[in-house]
Tab-separated table of C-alpha atoms and ligand atoms in Angstrom:
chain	number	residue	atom	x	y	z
A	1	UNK	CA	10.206	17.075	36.411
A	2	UNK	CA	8.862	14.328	33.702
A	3	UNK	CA	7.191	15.527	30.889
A	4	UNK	CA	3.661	15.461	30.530
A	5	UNK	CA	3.394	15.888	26.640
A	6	UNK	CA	0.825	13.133	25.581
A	7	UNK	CA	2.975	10.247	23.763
A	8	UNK	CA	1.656	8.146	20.393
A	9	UNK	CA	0.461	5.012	22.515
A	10	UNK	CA	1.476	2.432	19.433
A	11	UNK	CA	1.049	-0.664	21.238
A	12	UNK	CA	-2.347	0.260	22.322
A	13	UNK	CA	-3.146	0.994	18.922
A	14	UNK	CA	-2.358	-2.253	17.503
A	15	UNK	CA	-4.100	-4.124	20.165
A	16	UNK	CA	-7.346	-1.800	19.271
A	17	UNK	CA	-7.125	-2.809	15.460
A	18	UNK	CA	-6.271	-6.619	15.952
A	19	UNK	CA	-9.266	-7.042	18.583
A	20	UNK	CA	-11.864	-5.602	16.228
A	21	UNK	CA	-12.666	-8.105	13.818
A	22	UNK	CA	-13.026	-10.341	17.738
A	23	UNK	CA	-16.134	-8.178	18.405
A	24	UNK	CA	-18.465	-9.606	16.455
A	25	UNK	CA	-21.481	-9.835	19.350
A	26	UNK	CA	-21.098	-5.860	18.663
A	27	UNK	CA	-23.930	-3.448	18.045
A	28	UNK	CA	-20.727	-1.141	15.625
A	29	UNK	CA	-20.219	-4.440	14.258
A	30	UNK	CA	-23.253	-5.064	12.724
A	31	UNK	CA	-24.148	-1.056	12.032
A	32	UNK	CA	-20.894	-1.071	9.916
A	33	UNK	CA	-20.838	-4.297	8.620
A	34	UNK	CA	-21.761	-3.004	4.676
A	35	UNK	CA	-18.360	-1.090	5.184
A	36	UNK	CA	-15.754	-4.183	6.456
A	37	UNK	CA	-13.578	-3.746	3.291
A	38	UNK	CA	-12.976	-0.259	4.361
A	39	UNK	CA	-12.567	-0.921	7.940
A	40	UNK	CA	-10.181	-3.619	5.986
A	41	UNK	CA	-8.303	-0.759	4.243
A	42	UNK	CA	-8.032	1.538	7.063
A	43	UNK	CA	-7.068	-0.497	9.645
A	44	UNK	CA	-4.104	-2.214	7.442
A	45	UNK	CA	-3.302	1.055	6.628
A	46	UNK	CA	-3.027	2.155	10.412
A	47	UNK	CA	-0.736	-1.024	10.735
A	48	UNK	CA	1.445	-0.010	8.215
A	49	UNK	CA	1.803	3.445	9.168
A	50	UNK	CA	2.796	1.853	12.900
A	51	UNK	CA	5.321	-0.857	10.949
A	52	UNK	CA	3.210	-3.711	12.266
A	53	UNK	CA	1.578	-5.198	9.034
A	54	UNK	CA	2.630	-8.569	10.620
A	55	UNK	CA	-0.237	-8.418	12.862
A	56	UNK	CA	-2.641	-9.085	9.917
A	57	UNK	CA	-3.155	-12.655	8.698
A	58	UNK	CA	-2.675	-11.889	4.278
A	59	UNK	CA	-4.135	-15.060	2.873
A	60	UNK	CA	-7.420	-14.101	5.044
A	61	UNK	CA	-7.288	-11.430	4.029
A	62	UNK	CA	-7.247	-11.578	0.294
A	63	UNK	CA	-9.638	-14.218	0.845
A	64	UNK	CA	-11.944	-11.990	2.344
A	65	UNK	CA	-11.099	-9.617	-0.727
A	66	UNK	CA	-11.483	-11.905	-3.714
A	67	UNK	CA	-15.148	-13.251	-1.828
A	68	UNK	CA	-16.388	-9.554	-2.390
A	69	UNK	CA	-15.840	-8.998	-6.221
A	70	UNK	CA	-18.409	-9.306	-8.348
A	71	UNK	CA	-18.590	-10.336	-11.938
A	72	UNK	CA	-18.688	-6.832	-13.308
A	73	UNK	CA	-15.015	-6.517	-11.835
A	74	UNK	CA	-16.498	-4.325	-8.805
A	75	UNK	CA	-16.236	-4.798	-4.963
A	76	UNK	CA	-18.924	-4.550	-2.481
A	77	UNK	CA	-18.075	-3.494	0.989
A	78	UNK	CA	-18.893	-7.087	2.318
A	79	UNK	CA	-20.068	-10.555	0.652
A	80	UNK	CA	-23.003	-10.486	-1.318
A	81	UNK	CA	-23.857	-6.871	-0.493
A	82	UNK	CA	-23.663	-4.570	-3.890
A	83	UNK	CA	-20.654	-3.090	-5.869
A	84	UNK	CA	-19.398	0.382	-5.296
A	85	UNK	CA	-16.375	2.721	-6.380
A	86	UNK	CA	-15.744	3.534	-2.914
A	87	UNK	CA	-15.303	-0.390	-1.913
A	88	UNK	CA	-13.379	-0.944	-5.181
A	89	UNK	CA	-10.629	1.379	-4.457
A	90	UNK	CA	-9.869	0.350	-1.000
A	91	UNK	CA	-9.889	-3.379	-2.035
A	92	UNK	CA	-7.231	-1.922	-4.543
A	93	UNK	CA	-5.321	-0.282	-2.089
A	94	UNK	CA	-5.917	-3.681	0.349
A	95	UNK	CA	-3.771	-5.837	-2.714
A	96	UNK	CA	-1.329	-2.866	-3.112
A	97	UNK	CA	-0.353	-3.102	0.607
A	98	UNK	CA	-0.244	-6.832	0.497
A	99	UNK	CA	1.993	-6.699	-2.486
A	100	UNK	CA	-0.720	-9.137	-3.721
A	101	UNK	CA	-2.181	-7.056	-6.792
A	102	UNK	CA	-1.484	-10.335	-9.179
A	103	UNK	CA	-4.175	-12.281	-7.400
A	104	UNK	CA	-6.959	-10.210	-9.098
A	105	UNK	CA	-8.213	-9.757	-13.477
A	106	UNK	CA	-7.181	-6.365	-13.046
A	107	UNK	CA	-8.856	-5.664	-16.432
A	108	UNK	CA	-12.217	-6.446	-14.963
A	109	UNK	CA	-11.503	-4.022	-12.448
A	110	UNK	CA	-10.843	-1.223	-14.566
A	111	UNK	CA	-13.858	-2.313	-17.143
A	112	UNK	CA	-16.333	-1.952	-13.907
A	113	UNK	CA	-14.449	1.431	-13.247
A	114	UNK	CA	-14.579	2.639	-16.661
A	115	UNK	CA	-18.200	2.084	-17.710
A	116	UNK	CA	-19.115	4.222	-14.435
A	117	UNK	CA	-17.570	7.559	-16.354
A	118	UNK	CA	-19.665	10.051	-18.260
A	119	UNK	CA	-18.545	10.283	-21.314
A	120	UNK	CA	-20.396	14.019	-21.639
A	121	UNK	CA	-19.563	15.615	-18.080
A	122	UNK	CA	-16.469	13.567	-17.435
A	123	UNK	CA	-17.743	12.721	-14.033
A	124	UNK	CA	-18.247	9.309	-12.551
A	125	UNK	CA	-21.139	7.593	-10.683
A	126	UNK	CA	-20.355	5.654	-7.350
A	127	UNK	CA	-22.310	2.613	-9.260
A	128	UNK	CA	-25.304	2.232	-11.824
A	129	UNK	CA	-27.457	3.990	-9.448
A	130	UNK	CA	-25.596	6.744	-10.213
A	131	UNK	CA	-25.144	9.157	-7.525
A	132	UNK	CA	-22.008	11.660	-9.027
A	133	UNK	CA	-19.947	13.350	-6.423
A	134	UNK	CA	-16.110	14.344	-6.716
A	135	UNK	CA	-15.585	11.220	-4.255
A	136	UNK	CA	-15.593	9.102	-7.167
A	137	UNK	CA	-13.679	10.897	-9.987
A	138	UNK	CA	-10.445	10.693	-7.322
A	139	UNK	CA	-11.750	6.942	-6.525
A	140	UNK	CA	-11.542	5.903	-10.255
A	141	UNK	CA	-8.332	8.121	-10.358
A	142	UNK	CA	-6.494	6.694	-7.966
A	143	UNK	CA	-7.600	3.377	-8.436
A	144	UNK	CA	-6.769	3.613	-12.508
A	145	UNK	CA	-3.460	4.579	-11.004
A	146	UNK	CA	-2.079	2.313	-9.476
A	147	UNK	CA	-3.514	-0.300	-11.841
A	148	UNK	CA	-1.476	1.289	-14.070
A	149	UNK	CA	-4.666	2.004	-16.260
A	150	UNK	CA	-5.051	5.696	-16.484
A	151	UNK	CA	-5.174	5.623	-20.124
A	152	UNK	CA	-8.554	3.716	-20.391
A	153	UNK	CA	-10.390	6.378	-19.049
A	154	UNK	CA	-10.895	10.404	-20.031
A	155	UNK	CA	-8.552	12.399	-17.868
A	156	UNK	CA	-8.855	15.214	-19.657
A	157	UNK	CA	-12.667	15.411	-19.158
A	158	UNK	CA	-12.426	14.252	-15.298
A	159	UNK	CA	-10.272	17.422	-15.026
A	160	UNK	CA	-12.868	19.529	-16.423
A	161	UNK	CA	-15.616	18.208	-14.572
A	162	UNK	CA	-13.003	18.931	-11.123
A	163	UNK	CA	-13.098	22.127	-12.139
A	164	UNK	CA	-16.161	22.932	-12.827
A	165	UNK	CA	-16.607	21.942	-9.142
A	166	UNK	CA	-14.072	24.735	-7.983
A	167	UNK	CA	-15.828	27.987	-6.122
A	168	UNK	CA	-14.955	31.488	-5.537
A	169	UNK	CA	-12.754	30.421	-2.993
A	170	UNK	CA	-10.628	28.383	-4.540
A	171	UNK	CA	-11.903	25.172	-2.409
A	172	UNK	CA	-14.302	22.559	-4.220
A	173	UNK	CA	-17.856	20.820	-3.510
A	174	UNK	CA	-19.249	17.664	-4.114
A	175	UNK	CA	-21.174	19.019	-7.320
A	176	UNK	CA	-21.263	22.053	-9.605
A	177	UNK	CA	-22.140	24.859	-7.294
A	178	UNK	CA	-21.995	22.960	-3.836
A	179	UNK	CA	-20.032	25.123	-1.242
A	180	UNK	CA	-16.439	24.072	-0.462
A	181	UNK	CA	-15.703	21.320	2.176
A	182	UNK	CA	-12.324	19.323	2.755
A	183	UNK	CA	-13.111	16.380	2.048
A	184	UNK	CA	-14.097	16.997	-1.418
A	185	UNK	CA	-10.948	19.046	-1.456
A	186	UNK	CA	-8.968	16.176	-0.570
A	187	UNK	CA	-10.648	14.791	-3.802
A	188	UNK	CA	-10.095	17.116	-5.989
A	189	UNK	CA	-6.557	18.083	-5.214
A	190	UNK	CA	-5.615	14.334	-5.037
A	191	UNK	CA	-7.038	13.410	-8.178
A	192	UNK	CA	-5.433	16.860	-10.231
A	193	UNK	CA	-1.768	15.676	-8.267
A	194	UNK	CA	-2.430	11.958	-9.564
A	195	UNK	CA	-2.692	12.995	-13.494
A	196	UNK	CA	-0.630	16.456	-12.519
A	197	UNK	CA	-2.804	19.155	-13.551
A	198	UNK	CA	-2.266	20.806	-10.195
A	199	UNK	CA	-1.910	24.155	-12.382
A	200	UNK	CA	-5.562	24.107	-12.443
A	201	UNK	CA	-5.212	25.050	-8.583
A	202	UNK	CA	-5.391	28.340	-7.253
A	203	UNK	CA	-2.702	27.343	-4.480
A	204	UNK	CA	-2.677	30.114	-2.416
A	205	UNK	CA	-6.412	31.249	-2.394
A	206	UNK	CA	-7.019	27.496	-1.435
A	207	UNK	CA	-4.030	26.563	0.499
A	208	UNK	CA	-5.389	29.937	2.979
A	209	UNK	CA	-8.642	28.598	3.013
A	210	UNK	CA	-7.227	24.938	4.064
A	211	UNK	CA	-5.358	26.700	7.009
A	212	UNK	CA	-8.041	28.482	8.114
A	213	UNK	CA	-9.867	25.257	8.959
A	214	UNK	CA	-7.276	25.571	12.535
A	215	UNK	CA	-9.487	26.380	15.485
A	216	UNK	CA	-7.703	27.877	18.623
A	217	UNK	CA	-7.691	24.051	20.389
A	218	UNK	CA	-5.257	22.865	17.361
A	219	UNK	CA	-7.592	20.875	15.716
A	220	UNK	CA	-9.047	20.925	12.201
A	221	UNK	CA	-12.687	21.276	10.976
A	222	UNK	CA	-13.759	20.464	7.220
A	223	UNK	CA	-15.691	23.447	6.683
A	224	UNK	CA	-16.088	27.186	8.544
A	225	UNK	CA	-18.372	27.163	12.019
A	226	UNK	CA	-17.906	23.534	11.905
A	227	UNK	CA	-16.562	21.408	14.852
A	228	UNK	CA	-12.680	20.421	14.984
A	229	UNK	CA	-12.228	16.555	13.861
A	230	UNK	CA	-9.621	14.294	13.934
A	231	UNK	CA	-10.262	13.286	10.410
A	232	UNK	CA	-9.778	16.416	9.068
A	233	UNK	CA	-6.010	16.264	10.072
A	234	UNK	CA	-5.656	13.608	6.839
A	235	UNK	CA	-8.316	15.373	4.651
A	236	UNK	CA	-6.932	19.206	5.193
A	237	UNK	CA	-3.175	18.209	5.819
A	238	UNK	CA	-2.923	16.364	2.924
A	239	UNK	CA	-4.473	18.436	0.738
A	240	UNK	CA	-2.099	21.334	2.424
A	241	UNK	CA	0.719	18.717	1.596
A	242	UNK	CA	0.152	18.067	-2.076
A	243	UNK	CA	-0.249	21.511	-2.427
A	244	UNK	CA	3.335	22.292	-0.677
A	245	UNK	CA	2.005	24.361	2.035
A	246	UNK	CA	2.101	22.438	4.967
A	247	UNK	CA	4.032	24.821	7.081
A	248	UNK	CA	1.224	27.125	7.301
A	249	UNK	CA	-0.517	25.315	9.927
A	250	UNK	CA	0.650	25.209	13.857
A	251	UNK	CA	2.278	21.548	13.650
A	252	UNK	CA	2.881	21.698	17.478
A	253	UNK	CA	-1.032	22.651	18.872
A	254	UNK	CA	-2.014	19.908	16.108
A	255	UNK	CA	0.002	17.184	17.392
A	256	UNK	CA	-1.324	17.581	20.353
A	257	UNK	CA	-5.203	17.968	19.683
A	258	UNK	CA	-5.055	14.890	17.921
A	259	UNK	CA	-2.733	12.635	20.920
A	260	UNK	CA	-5.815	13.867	23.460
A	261	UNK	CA	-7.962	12.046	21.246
A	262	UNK	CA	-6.155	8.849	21.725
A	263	UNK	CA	-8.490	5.756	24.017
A	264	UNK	CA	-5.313	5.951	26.320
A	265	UNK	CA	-6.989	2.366	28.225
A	266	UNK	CA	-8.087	0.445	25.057
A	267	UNK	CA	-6.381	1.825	22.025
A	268	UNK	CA	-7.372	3.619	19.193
A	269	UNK	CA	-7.745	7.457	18.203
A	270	UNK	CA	-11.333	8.835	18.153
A	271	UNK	CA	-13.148	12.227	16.507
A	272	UNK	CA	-11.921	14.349	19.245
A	273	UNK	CA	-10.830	14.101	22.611
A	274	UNK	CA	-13.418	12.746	25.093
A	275	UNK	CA	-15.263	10.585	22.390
A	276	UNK	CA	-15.119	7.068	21.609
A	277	UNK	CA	-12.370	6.035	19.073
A	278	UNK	CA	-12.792	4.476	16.075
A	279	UNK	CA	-10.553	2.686	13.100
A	280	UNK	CA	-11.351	5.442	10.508
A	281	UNK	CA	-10.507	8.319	13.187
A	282	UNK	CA	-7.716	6.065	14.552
A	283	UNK	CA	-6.100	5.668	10.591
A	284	UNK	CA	-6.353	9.339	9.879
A	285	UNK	CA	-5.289	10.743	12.859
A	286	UNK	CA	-2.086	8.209	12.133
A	287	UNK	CA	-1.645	9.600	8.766
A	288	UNK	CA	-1.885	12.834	9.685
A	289	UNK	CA	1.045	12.734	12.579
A	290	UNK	CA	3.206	11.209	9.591
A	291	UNK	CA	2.246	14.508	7.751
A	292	UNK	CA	3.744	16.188	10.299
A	293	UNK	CA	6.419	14.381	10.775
A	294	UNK	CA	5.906	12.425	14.325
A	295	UNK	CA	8.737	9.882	15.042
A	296	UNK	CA	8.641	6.596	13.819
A	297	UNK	CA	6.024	6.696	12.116
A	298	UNK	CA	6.072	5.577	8.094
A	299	UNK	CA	5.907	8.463	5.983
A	300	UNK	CA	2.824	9.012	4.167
A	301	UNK	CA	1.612	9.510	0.524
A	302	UNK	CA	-0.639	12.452	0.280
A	303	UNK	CA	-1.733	11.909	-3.173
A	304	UNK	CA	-3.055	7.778	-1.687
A	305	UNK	CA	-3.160	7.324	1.978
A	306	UNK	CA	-1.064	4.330	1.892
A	307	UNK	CA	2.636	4.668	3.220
A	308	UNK	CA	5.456	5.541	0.465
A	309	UNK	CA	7.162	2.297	1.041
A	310	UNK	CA	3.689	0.656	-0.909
A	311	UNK	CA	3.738	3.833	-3.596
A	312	UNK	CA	7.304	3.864	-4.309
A	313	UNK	CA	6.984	-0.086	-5.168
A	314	UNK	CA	4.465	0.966	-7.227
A	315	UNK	CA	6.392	3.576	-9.360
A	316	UNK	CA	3.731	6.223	-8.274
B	401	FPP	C1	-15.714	13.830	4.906
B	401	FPP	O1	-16.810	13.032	5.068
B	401	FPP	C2	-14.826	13.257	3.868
B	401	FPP	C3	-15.053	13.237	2.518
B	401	FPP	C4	-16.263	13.791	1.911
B	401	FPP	C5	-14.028	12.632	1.607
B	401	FPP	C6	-14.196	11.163	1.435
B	401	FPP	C7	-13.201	10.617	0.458
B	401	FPP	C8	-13.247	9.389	-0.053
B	401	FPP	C9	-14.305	8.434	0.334
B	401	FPP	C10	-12.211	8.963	-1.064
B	401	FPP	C11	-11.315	7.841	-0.585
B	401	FPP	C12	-10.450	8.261	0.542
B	401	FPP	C13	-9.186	7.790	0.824
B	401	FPP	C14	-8.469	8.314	2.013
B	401	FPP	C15	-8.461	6.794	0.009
B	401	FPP	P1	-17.859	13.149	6.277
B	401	FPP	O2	-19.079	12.425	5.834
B	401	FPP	O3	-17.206	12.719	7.555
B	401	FPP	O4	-18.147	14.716	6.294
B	401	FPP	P2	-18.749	15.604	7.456
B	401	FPP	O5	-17.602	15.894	8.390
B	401	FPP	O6	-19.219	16.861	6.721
B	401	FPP	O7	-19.831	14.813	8.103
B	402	ZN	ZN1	-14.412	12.674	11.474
């Protein structure tokens, strides 16, 4: 009798990617148009996952790219919209992929980065309207990474402030005292792997918590009584991974939660199955079947969310 395991539908999945920047009459276009150099970042990053960067055109690209920095060094999320942390890393990451890192003043990047750290707290604002969250002390982290660049800004206090962010249950919030969630785990745990002051962690106590987040359907949720979500297979695995633990999750009942939330007509991976997919569901439920080791598939770097083959070229 043939199998009826769900399969990874690749081809699908590039055809989703390469036919959304073609829906441009769309009602999601315009609603996330102040995001494009994310849905840049994670769509490349889908492609590279699937080993079909080809399908992207790189001078448009970087184009695109270079039209959203600023003079301060930042990126906005799309031309002439304002700077942010969050846009700056993934046009970063957007150059790393492309091997194309050359074609920006890196040390304008890294001044925008470094004038948004507190020299008191350690902490970092998003940009000078200054919202803190632990979001952007593993944004400027990362990104300081792999510009090589760690050095112009305080580690040491950026640790502190992480921790002062850790609860009672070894997880961490967004601020001192906000309850644990994974996505701010993800944070915090990638930013203390990047500088490696992962003896900060309390591993177990956390890495429990993280694998508690598996509801009886497979699937992951980001918090306790929440709803399973595709997204939190990259936020919770990889936080799992850094934190060498990943075996204490069901790999099996995971796969397969997140391949029944795959569009198996038009492509793409959405929030859960029965829902309408999306790039950022599509990239993360990618990354997280590399996690786990699905075939053919590029492996992953916990720390970054790009593939190894773009960190090891790094030296990361
Ligand atoms: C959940 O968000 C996720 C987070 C809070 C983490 C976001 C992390 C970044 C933006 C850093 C950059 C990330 C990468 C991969 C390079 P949500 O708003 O979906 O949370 P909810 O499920 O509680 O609504
Ligand atoms: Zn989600």
């Amino acid at each position: 009798m043939a199998s009826t395991k769900p399969q990874l539908l690749r081809n699908l999945h590039v055809e989703f990617i390469r036919s959304l920047d073609n829906k441009k009459d769309s009602l999601e276009y315009h609603l996330t148009s102040h995001l494009k150099l994310n849905g840049v970042y994670w769509g490349l990053t889908a492609l590279d996952l699937l080993g079909r960067l080809d399908v992207f055109e790189k001078e448009d690209v970087i184009t695109f790219i270079l039209a959203c920095q600023h003079s301060n060094g930042g990126f906005s999320g799309n031309v002439g919209h304002d700077p942010h942390l969050l846009y700056t890393l993934s046009a970063v990451q957007i150059l790393a992929t492309l091997d194309s890192l050359d074609r920006i003043d890196s040390a304008r990047v890294v001044d925008f980065v470094k004038n948004l750290q507190d020299p008191e707290s350690g902490a970092f604002c998003g940009d000078i309207y200054g919202e803190v969250d632990t979001r952007f002390v593993y944004v400027a982290i990362s990104c300081m990474s792999i510009l090589s660049s760690l050095d112009q800004i305080d580690v040491d206090k950026a640790v502190e402030y992480i921790n002062r962010c850790k609860n009672f249950d070894g997880g961490y919030g967004s601020v001192p005292g906000a309850e644990s969630h994974s996505g701010q785990i993800f944070c915090c745990v990638g930013a203390l792997s990047i500088v490696n002051r992962l003896d900060t962690v309390d591993i177990d106590k956390l890495g429990w918590w993280l694998c508690e987040r598996q509801l009886s359907n497979g699937g992951l949720n980001g918090r306790p009584e929440k709803k399973e979500d595709v997204c939190y297979s990259w936020w919770v695995l990889s936080s799992l991974a850094m934190l060498d633990r990943l075996h204490w999750i069901d790999h099996e009942k995971l796969i397969e939660f997140i391949l029944g939330a795959q569009d198996d007509e038009a492509g793409g991976i959405a929030d859960r199955p029965g829902d309408m997919a999306d790039v950022f569901h599509t990239v993360f439920g990618l990354a997280g079947l590399s996690l786990l080791g699905y075939p053919d598939l590029k492996p992953v770097d916990p720390r970054y969310c790009m593939t190894r083959d773009v960190t090891k070229r790094l030296g990361l």
